[in-house]
Amino acid sequence: MPSTRFLLTGVTGGLGAKILDDMLDKHHVPASDIIATSRSENNRSRFEAKGVQFRVANYERLDTLVEAFKNIENLLFMSSSERDNPKRNREHENVIEAAKQAKVKKVWYVSLAFGGFGDTSKIGFQQAHYETEDKLKNSGLVFIALRAGVYADAFPLFLNWYSSTKSVLLPEMTPPVAEGKIAFASRDELGEATATLLAKGHDAFPAIKPRTEKNIILLTGPKAESRLELVSAINRGRNTNIAVKYLEPTDWVEECTKDDEGGKPRAWFEARVVFTQGVCDGDAELVDPAFETLLGRRPETGTETVERLVKEDSGYTWHQNHARQGGAELSILSGS
Ligand SMILES: NC(=O)c1ccc[n+]([C@@H]2O[C@H](COP(=O)([O-])OP(=O)(O)OC[C@H]3O[C@@H](n4cnc5c(N)ncnc54)[C@H](OP(=O)(O)O)[C@@H]3O)[C@@H](O)[C@H]2O)c1
């Protein structure tokens, strides 16, 4: 059977959908060179309508993955949205095992940027990414770890912000929150850059050299900015005057758990203290030029994205800020 150039996972999600659309519409990759996947067979018709092939691929079921990955040159391995780290690690193990069994030629793993090119971030969900990267390194597969910048689009999560919020409450840390900066990236631009890399191939970008034994390409925004700067961006975009208040971490967890509008549980806020400490320690501040090289322009900064989003929609929401979405309980303990 002839091989197919690309198999893309995660294409029903926000990032993967942008990657697929750009590969087709901007880079004119022939639809017959692409296989889209989902856990659900119900998604077949929406992809076949675009002319791309479709296969079911469920990270929880090795058999579906081995079947789906047959005769594939490039596998876009989107990290699972599962928030339970041991479960997510098992899912990712299945993907790697299936890629080995199916002899996939190259794996592009969509990882996350905490720790920059290093492995020192203590943040729970980043540890899970490190583990997957380690497994890829030891698998014998040819792979790239695309460490994606932190979504600016997810700002409600980082501030526990809702459109009704009058003041943003943050835990008081050392070093202080004002010094904890993130090189945010917008999800759409991350999709655009990834599509460009896949469609044109790595050889088209000799300036981008994967680093370390984990072949890391870091896709981070052009400027590291603090969460206080995001609050200012919300105020500018919505013409409001939200203040920032601080509480000692245990009091912050207590206060936030009392009546969180999104219904997130205590464990979520406890994990957020670890997240905040990581940010204050500089885990997400590294700016790398690869993202700009792939886009061919300066990427949006986090504050530019946030201001734009709240101007477009003053009631902006981010799904992961809500424990219940459409009646379904989301497992958001680690909440990336
Ligand atoms: N960089 C950041 O700041 C940031 C923020 C949030 C999340 N992330 C990570 O980046 C990924 C993509 O982000 P997104 O915004 O596009 O997420 P999203 O909109 O929630 O989409 C998640 C995608 O993952 C697929 N998926 C989830 N579990 C799967 C499983 N067991 N087997 C196969 N496919 C599975 C889903 O496919 P089906 O439902 O069709 O099967 C869906 O297409 C997330 O999954 C998460 O790991 C990164």
mmCIF file of N, CA and C in Angstrom, residues 158-244:
data_model
loop_
_atom_site.group_PDB
_atom_site.id
_atom_site.type_symbol
_atom_site.label_atom_id
_atom_site.label_comp_id
_atom_site.label_asym_id
_atom_site.label_seq_id
_atom_site.Cartn_x
_atom_site.Cartn_y
_atom_site.Cartn_z
ATOM 1 N N PHE A 158 -5.491 31.781 33.684
ATOM 2 C CA PHE A 158 -4.308 32.225 34.432
ATOM 3 C C PHE A 158 -4.652 33.304 35.459
ATOM 4 N N LEU A 159 -5.803 33.951 35.261
ATOM 5 C CA LEU A 159 -6.190 35.040 36.166
ATOM 6 C C LEU A 159 -7.425 34.667 36.961
ATOM 7 N N ASN A 160 -7.987 33.482 36.700
ATOM 8 C CA ASN A 160 -9.311 33.115 37.215
ATOM 9 C C ASN A 160 -10.276 34.276 36.976
ATOM 10 N N TRP A 161 -10.307 34.690 35.728
ATOM 11 C CA TRP A 161 -11.078 35.864 35.321
ATOM 12 C C TRP A 161 -12.376 35.447 34.606
ATOM 13 N N TYR A 162 -13.438 36.143 34.943
ATOM 14 C CA TYR A 162 -14.730 36.006 34.237
ATOM 15 C C TYR A 162 -15.152 37.413 33.839
ATOM 16 N N SER A 163 -16.090 37.510 32.889
ATOM 17 C CA SER A 163 -16.468 38.856 32.447
ATOM 18 C C SER A 163 -17.120 39.643 33.579
ATOM 19 N N SER A 164 -17.561 38.948 34.644
ATOM 20 C CA SER A 164 -18.169 39.631 35.791
ATOM 21 C C SER A 164 -17.129 40.048 36.841
ATOM 22 N N THR A 165 -15.867 39.666 36.634
ATOM 23 C CA THR A 165 -14.824 39.878 37.657
ATOM 24 C C THR A 165 -14.575 41.372 37.914
ATOM 25 N N LYS A 166 -14.593 41.743 39.203
ATOM 26 C CA LYS A 166 -14.340 43.151 39.561
ATOM 27 C C LYS A 166 -12.887 43.350 39.990
ATOM 28 N N SER A 167 -12.312 42.302 40.620
ATOM 29 C CA SER A 167 -10.881 42.372 40.920
ATOM 30 C C SER A 167 -10.295 40.972 40.798
ATOM 31 N N VAL A 168 -9.074 40.923 40.252
ATOM 32 C CA VAL A 168 -8.400 39.639 40.058
ATOM 33 C C VAL A 168 -7.619 39.319 41.322
ATOM 34 N N LEU A 169 -7.838 38.119 41.825
ATOM 35 C CA LEU A 169 -7.183 37.690 43.061
ATOM 36 C C LEU A 169 -6.063 36.713 42.699
ATOM 37 N N LEU A 170 -4.852 37.006 43.161
ATOM 38 C CA LEU A 170 -3.709 36.131 42.842
ATOM 39 C C LEU A 170 -2.981 35.741 44.126
ATOM 40 N N PRO A 171 -2.310 34.581 44.119
ATOM 41 C CA PRO A 171 -1.534 34.204 45.305
ATOM 42 C C PRO A 171 -0.250 35.037 45.385
ATOM 43 N N GLU A 172 0.116 35.383 46.606
ATOM 44 C CA GLU A 172 1.333 36.185 46.803
ATOM 45 C C GLU A 172 2.539 35.247 46.819
ATOM 46 N N MET A 173 3.513 35.478 45.942
ATOM 47 C CA MET A 173 4.616 34.520 45.798
ATOM 48 C C MET A 173 5.962 35.214 45.961
ATOM 49 N N THR A 174 6.983 34.402 46.089
ATOM 50 C CA THR A 174 8.370 34.868 46.026
ATOM 51 C C THR A 174 9.083 34.012 44.990
ATOM 52 N N PRO A 175 9.689 34.615 43.947
ATOM 53 C CA PRO A 175 9.642 36.021 43.558
ATOM 54 C C PRO A 175 8.201 36.463 43.268
ATOM 55 N N PRO A 176 7.957 37.784 43.309
ATOM 56 C CA PRO A 176 6.586 38.275 43.168
ATOM 57 C C PRO A 176 5.970 38.018 41.794
ATOM 58 N N VAL A 177 4.637 37.950 41.784
ATOM 59 C CA VAL A 177 3.891 37.659 40.554
ATOM 60 C C VAL A 177 4.258 38.631 39.431
ATOM 61 N N ALA A 178 4.537 39.892 39.790
ATOM 62 C CA ALA A 178 4.868 40.896 38.766
ATOM 63 C C ALA A 178 6.119 40.498 37.992
ATOM 64 N N GLU A 179 6.980 39.700 38.609
ATOM 65 C CA GLU A 179 8.236 39.316 37.941
ATOM 66 C C GLU A 179 8.103 37.999 37.171
ATOM 67 N N GLY A 180 7.010 37.291 37.384
ATOM 68 C CA GLY A 180 6.805 36.015 36.695
ATOM 69 C C GLY A 180 6.244 36.263 35.305
ATOM 70 N N LYS A 181 7.053 36.037 34.295
ATOM 71 C CA LYS A 181 6.627 36.410 32.937
ATOM 72 C C LYS A 181 6.522 35.184 32.043
ATOM 73 N N ILE A 182 5.606 35.267 31.094
ATOM 74 C CA ILE A 182 5.362 34.160 30.160
ATOM 75 C C ILE A 182 5.475 34.715 28.738
ATOM 76 N N ALA A 183 6.193 33.979 27.880
ATOM 77 C CA ALA A 183 6.260 34.363 26.452
ATOM 78 C C ALA A 183 5.040 33.745 25.760
ATOM 79 N N PHE A 184 3.879 34.342 26.024
ATOM 80 C CA PHE A 184 2.607 33.811 25.508
ATOM 81 C C PHE A 184 2.606 33.725 23.989
ATOM 82 N N ALA A 185 1.786 32.786 23.491
ATOM 83 C CA ALA A 185 1.588 32.663 22.032
ATOM 84 C C ALA A 185 0.089 32.528 21.779
ATOM 85 N N SER A 186 -0.370 33.009 20.623
ATOM 86 C CA SER A 186 -1.800 32.825 20.347
ATOM 87 C C SER A 186 -1.991 31.456 19.684
ATOM 88 N N ARG A 187 -3.106 30.825 20.004
ATOM 89 C CA ARG A 187 -3.338 29.463 19.498
ATOM 90 C C ARG A 187 -3.391 29.431 17.977
ATOM 91 N N ASP A 188 -4.011 30.433 17.388
ATOM 92 C CA ASP A 188 -4.101 30.458 15.925
ATOM 93 C C ASP A 188 -2.715 30.581 15.291
ATOM 94 N N GLU A 189 -1.876 31.445 15.870
ATOM 95 C CA GLU A 189 -0.530 31.598 15.286
ATOM 96 C C GLU A 189 0.305 30.333 15.504
ATOM 97 N N LEU A 190 0.090 29.652 16.629
ATOM 98 C CA LEU A 190 0.794 28.375 16.828
ATOM 99 C C LEU A 190 0.369 27.374 15.750
ATOM 100 N N GLY A 191 -0.935 27.381 15.428
ATOM 101 C CA GLY A 191 -1.436 26.494 14.373
ATOM 102 C C GLY A 191 -0.832 26.860 13.028
ATOM 103 N N GLU A 192 -0.787 28.158 12.776
ATOM 104 C CA GLU A 192 -0.233 28.646 11.496
ATOM 105 C C GLU A 192 1.242 28.227 11.351
ATOM 106 N N ALA A 193 2.015 28.441 12.412
ATOM 107 C CA ALA A 193 3.450 28.120 12.356
ATOM 108 C C ALA A 193 3.661 26.610 12.191
ATOM 109 N N THR A 194 2.879 25.831 12.883
ATOM 110 C CA THR A 194 3.036 24.365 12.807
ATOM 111 C C THR A 194 2.677 23.868 11.411
ATOM 112 N N ALA A 195 1.602 24.425 10.850
ATOM 113 C CA ALA A 195 1.199 24.033 9.491
ATOM 114 C C ALA A 195 2.308 24.360 8.496
ATOM 115 N N THR A 196 2.918 25.520 8.661
ATOM 116 C CA THR A 196 3.994 25.931 7.753
ATOM 117 C C THR A 196 5.173 24.964 7.851
ATOM 118 N N LEU A 197 5.524 24.610 9.078
ATOM 119 C CA LEU A 197 6.648 23.691 9.283
ATOM 120 C C LEU A 197 6.353 22.326 8.654
ATOM 121 N N LEU A 198 5.144 21.831 8.869
ATOM 122 C CA LEU A 198 4.800 20.517 8.319
ATOM 123 C C LEU A 198 4.754 20.574 6.791
ATOM 124 N N ALA A 199 4.097 21.598 6.263
ATOM 125 C CA ALA A 199 3.872 21.652 4.815
ATOM 126 C C ALA A 199 5.170 21.898 4.054
ATOM 127 N N LYS A 200 6.004 22.820 4.572
ATOM 128 C CA LYS A 200 7.250 23.152 3.842
ATOM 129 C C LYS A 200 8.385 22.211 4.204
ATOM 130 N N GLY A 201 8.284 21.585 5.363
ATOM 131 C CA GLY A 201 9.331 20.666 5.803
ATOM 132 C C GLY A 201 10.413 21.404 6.566
ATOM 133 N N HIS A 202 11.060 20.687 7.449
ATOM 134 C CA HIS A 202 12.065 21.295 8.311
ATOM 135 C C HIS A 202 13.254 21.846 7.507
ATOM 136 N N ASP A 203 13.585 21.165 6.385
ATOM 137 C CA ASP A 203 14.743 21.604 5.597
ATOM 138 C C ASP A 203 14.559 23.018 5.043
ATOM 139 N N ALA A 204 13.315 23.476 4.938
ATOM 140 C CA ALA A 204 13.058 24.829 4.415
ATOM 141 C C ALA A 204 13.446 25.905 5.437
ATOM 142 N N PHE A 205 13.774 25.483 6.663
ATOM 143 C CA PHE A 205 14.086 26.463 7.711
ATOM 144 C C PHE A 205 15.420 26.100 8.385
ATOM 145 N N PRO A 206 16.523 26.264 7.640
ATOM 146 C CA PRO A 206 17.818 25.838 8.204
ATOM 147 C C PRO A 206 18.200 26.595 9.478
ATOM 148 N N ALA A 207 17.609 27.780 9.681
ATOM 149 C CA ALA A 207 17.956 28.540 10.895
ATOM 150 C C ALA A 207 17.351 27.903 12.147
ATOM 151 N N ILE A 208 16.351 27.060 11.959
ATOM 152 C CA ILE A 208 15.705 26.446 13.134
ATOM 153 C C ILE A 208 16.368 25.100 13.405
ATOM 154 N N LYS A 209 17.168 25.095 14.459
ATOM 155 C CA LYS A 209 17.905 23.867 14.776
ATOM 156 C C LYS A 209 17.307 23.240 16.025
ATOM 157 N N PRO A 210 16.743 22.026 15.913
ATOM 158 C CA PRO A 210 16.211 21.365 17.106
ATOM 159 C C PRO A 210 17.315 21.203 18.145
ATOM 160 N N ARG A 211 16.973 21.441 19.410
ATOM 161 C CA ARG A 211 17.998 21.437 20.459
ATOM 162 C C ARG A 211 17.830 20.248 21.399
ATOM 163 N N THR A 212 18.898 19.879 22.018
ATOM 164 C CA THR A 212 19.031 18.796 23.000
ATOM 165 C C THR A 212 18.713 17.435 22.360
ATOM 166 N N GLU A 213 18.882 16.408 23.171
ATOM 167 C CA GLU A 213 18.595 15.043 22.674
ATOM 168 C C GLU A 213 17.114 14.855 22.380
ATOM 169 N N LYS A 214 16.310 15.807 22.859
ATOM 170 C CA LYS A 214 14.866 15.690 22.650
ATOM 171 C C LYS A 214 14.403 16.425 21.389
ATOM 172 N N ASN A 215 15.338 16.911 20.598
ATOM 173 C CA ASN A 215 14.998 17.577 19.323
ATOM 174 C C ASN A 215 13.908 18.636 19.502
ATOM 175 N N ILE A 216 14.160 19.566 20.414
ATOM 176 C CA ILE A 216 13.126 20.543 20.766
ATOM 177 C C ILE A 216 13.156 21.750 19.830
ATOM 178 N N ILE A 217 11.988 22.081 19.314
ATOM 179 C CA ILE A 217 11.787 23.381 18.659
ATOM 180 C C ILE A 217 10.821 24.139 19.568
ATOM 181 N N LEU A 218 11.255 25.322 19.998
ATOM 182 C CA LEU A 218 10.462 26.092 20.966
ATOM 183 C C LEU A 218 9.674 27.171 20.224
ATOM 184 N N LEU A 219 8.360 27.118 20.354
ATOM 185 C CA LEU A 219 7.510 28.104 19.658
ATOM 186 C C LEU A 219 6.924 29.061 20.688
ATOM 187 N N THR A 220 7.748 30.035 21.088
ATOM 188 C CA THR A 220 7.265 30.983 22.092
ATOM 189 C C THR A 220 7.139 32.382 21.505
ATOM 190 N N GLY A 221 6.277 33.185 22.127
ATOM 191 C CA GLY A 221 5.965 34.528 21.648
ATOM 192 C C GLY A 221 7.152 35.475 21.733
ATOM 193 N N PRO A 222 6.979 36.697 21.207
ATOM 194 C CA PRO A 222 8.109 37.612 21.035
ATOM 195 C C PRO A 222 8.517 38.366 22.296
ATOM 196 N N LYS A 223 7.701 38.248 23.358
ATOM 197 C CA LYS A 223 7.999 39.046 24.546
ATOM 198 C C LYS A 223 7.415 38.332 25.769
ATOM 199 N N ALA A 224 8.193 38.233 26.831
ATOM 200 C CA ALA A 224 7.655 37.636 28.060
ATOM 201 C C ALA A 224 6.912 38.714 28.844
ATOM 202 N N GLU A 225 5.682 38.395 29.238
ATOM 203 C CA GLU A 225 4.844 39.395 29.925
ATOM 204 C C GLU A 225 4.221 38.778 31.176
ATOM 205 N N SER A 226 3.968 39.647 32.148
ATOM 206 C CA SER A 226 3.428 39.146 33.418
ATOM 207 C C SER A 226 1.903 39.092 33.352
ATOM 208 N N ARG A 227 1.356 38.424 34.330
ATOM 209 C CA ARG A 227 -0.112 38.359 34.395
ATOM 210 C C ARG A 227 -0.717 39.715 34.756
ATOM 211 N N LEU A 228 0.070 40.554 35.408
ATOM 212 C CA LEU A 228 -0.435 41.911 35.694
ATOM 213 C C LEU A 228 -0.614 42.680 34.394
ATOM 214 N N GLU A 229 0.313 42.443 33.461
ATOM 215 C CA GLU A 229 0.178 43.104 32.152
ATOM 216 C C GLU A 229 -1.059 42.603 31.404
ATOM 217 N N LEU A 230 -1.413 41.333 31.631
ATOM 218 C CA LEU A 230 -2.646 40.827 30.996
ATOM 219 C C LEU A 230 -3.872 41.528 31.570
ATOM 220 N N VAL A 231 -3.852 41.798 32.874
ATOM 221 C CA VAL A 231 -4.986 42.502 33.487
ATOM 222 C C VAL A 231 -5.109 43.901 32.864
ATOM 223 N N SER A 232 -3.980 44.570 32.682
ATOM 224 C CA SER A 232 -4.024 45.897 32.039
ATOM 225 C C SER A 232 -4.596 45.787 30.632
ATOM 226 N N ALA A 233 -4.241 44.695 29.926
ATOM 227 C CA ALA A 233 -4.748 44.517 28.556
ATOM 228 C C ALA A 233 -6.274 44.313 28.572
ATOM 229 N N ILE A 234 -6.766 43.579 29.555
ATOM 230 C CA ILE A 234 -8.230 43.408 29.683
ATOM 231 C C ILE A 234 -8.871 44.783 29.916
ATOM 232 N N ASN A 235 -8.274 45.548 30.815
ATOM 233 C CA ASN A 235 -8.825 46.873 31.123
ATOM 234 C C ASN A 235 -8.845 47.777 29.893
ATOM 235 N N ARG A 236 -7.775 47.731 29.121
ATOM 236 C CA ARG A 236 -7.745 48.553 27.905
ATOM 237 C C ARG A 236 -8.815 48.084 26.923
ATOM 238 N N GLY A 237 -8.890 46.763 26.744
ATOM 239 C CA GLY A 237 -9.806 46.213 25.736
ATOM 240 C C GLY A 237 -11.268 46.375 26.098
ATOM 241 N N ARG A 238 -11.566 46.380 27.404
ATOM 242 C CA ARG A 238 -12.984 46.438 27.823
ATOM 243 C C ARG A 238 -13.329 47.769 28.481
ATOM 244 N N ASN A 239 -12.330 48.645 28.539
ATOM 245 C CA ASN A 239 -12.556 49.933 29.183
ATOM 246 C C ASN A 239 -13.032 49.763 30.626
ATOM 247 N N THR A 240 -12.336 48.910 31.351
ATOM 248 C CA THR A 240 -12.679 48.661 32.760
ATOM 249 C C THR A 240 -11.499 49.067 33.636
ATOM 250 N N ASN A 241 -11.679 48.882 34.938
ATOM 251 C CA ASN A 241 -10.616 49.258 35.855
ATOM 252 C C ASN A 241 -10.443 48.172 36.921
ATOM 253 N N ILE A 242 -10.263 46.955 36.437
ATOM 254 C CA ILE A 242 -10.110 45.823 37.362
ATOM 255 C C ILE A 242 -8.791 45.966 38.126
ATOM 256 N N ALA A 243 -8.863 45.755 39.437
ATOM 257 C CA ALA A 243 -7.654 45.821 40.252
ATOM 258 C C ALA A 243 -7.125 44.403 40.472
ATOM 259 N N VAL A 244 -5.873 44.318 40.941
ATOM 260 C CA VAL A 244 -5.297 43.017 41.312
ATOM 261 C C VAL A 244 -5.098 43.004 42.814
#
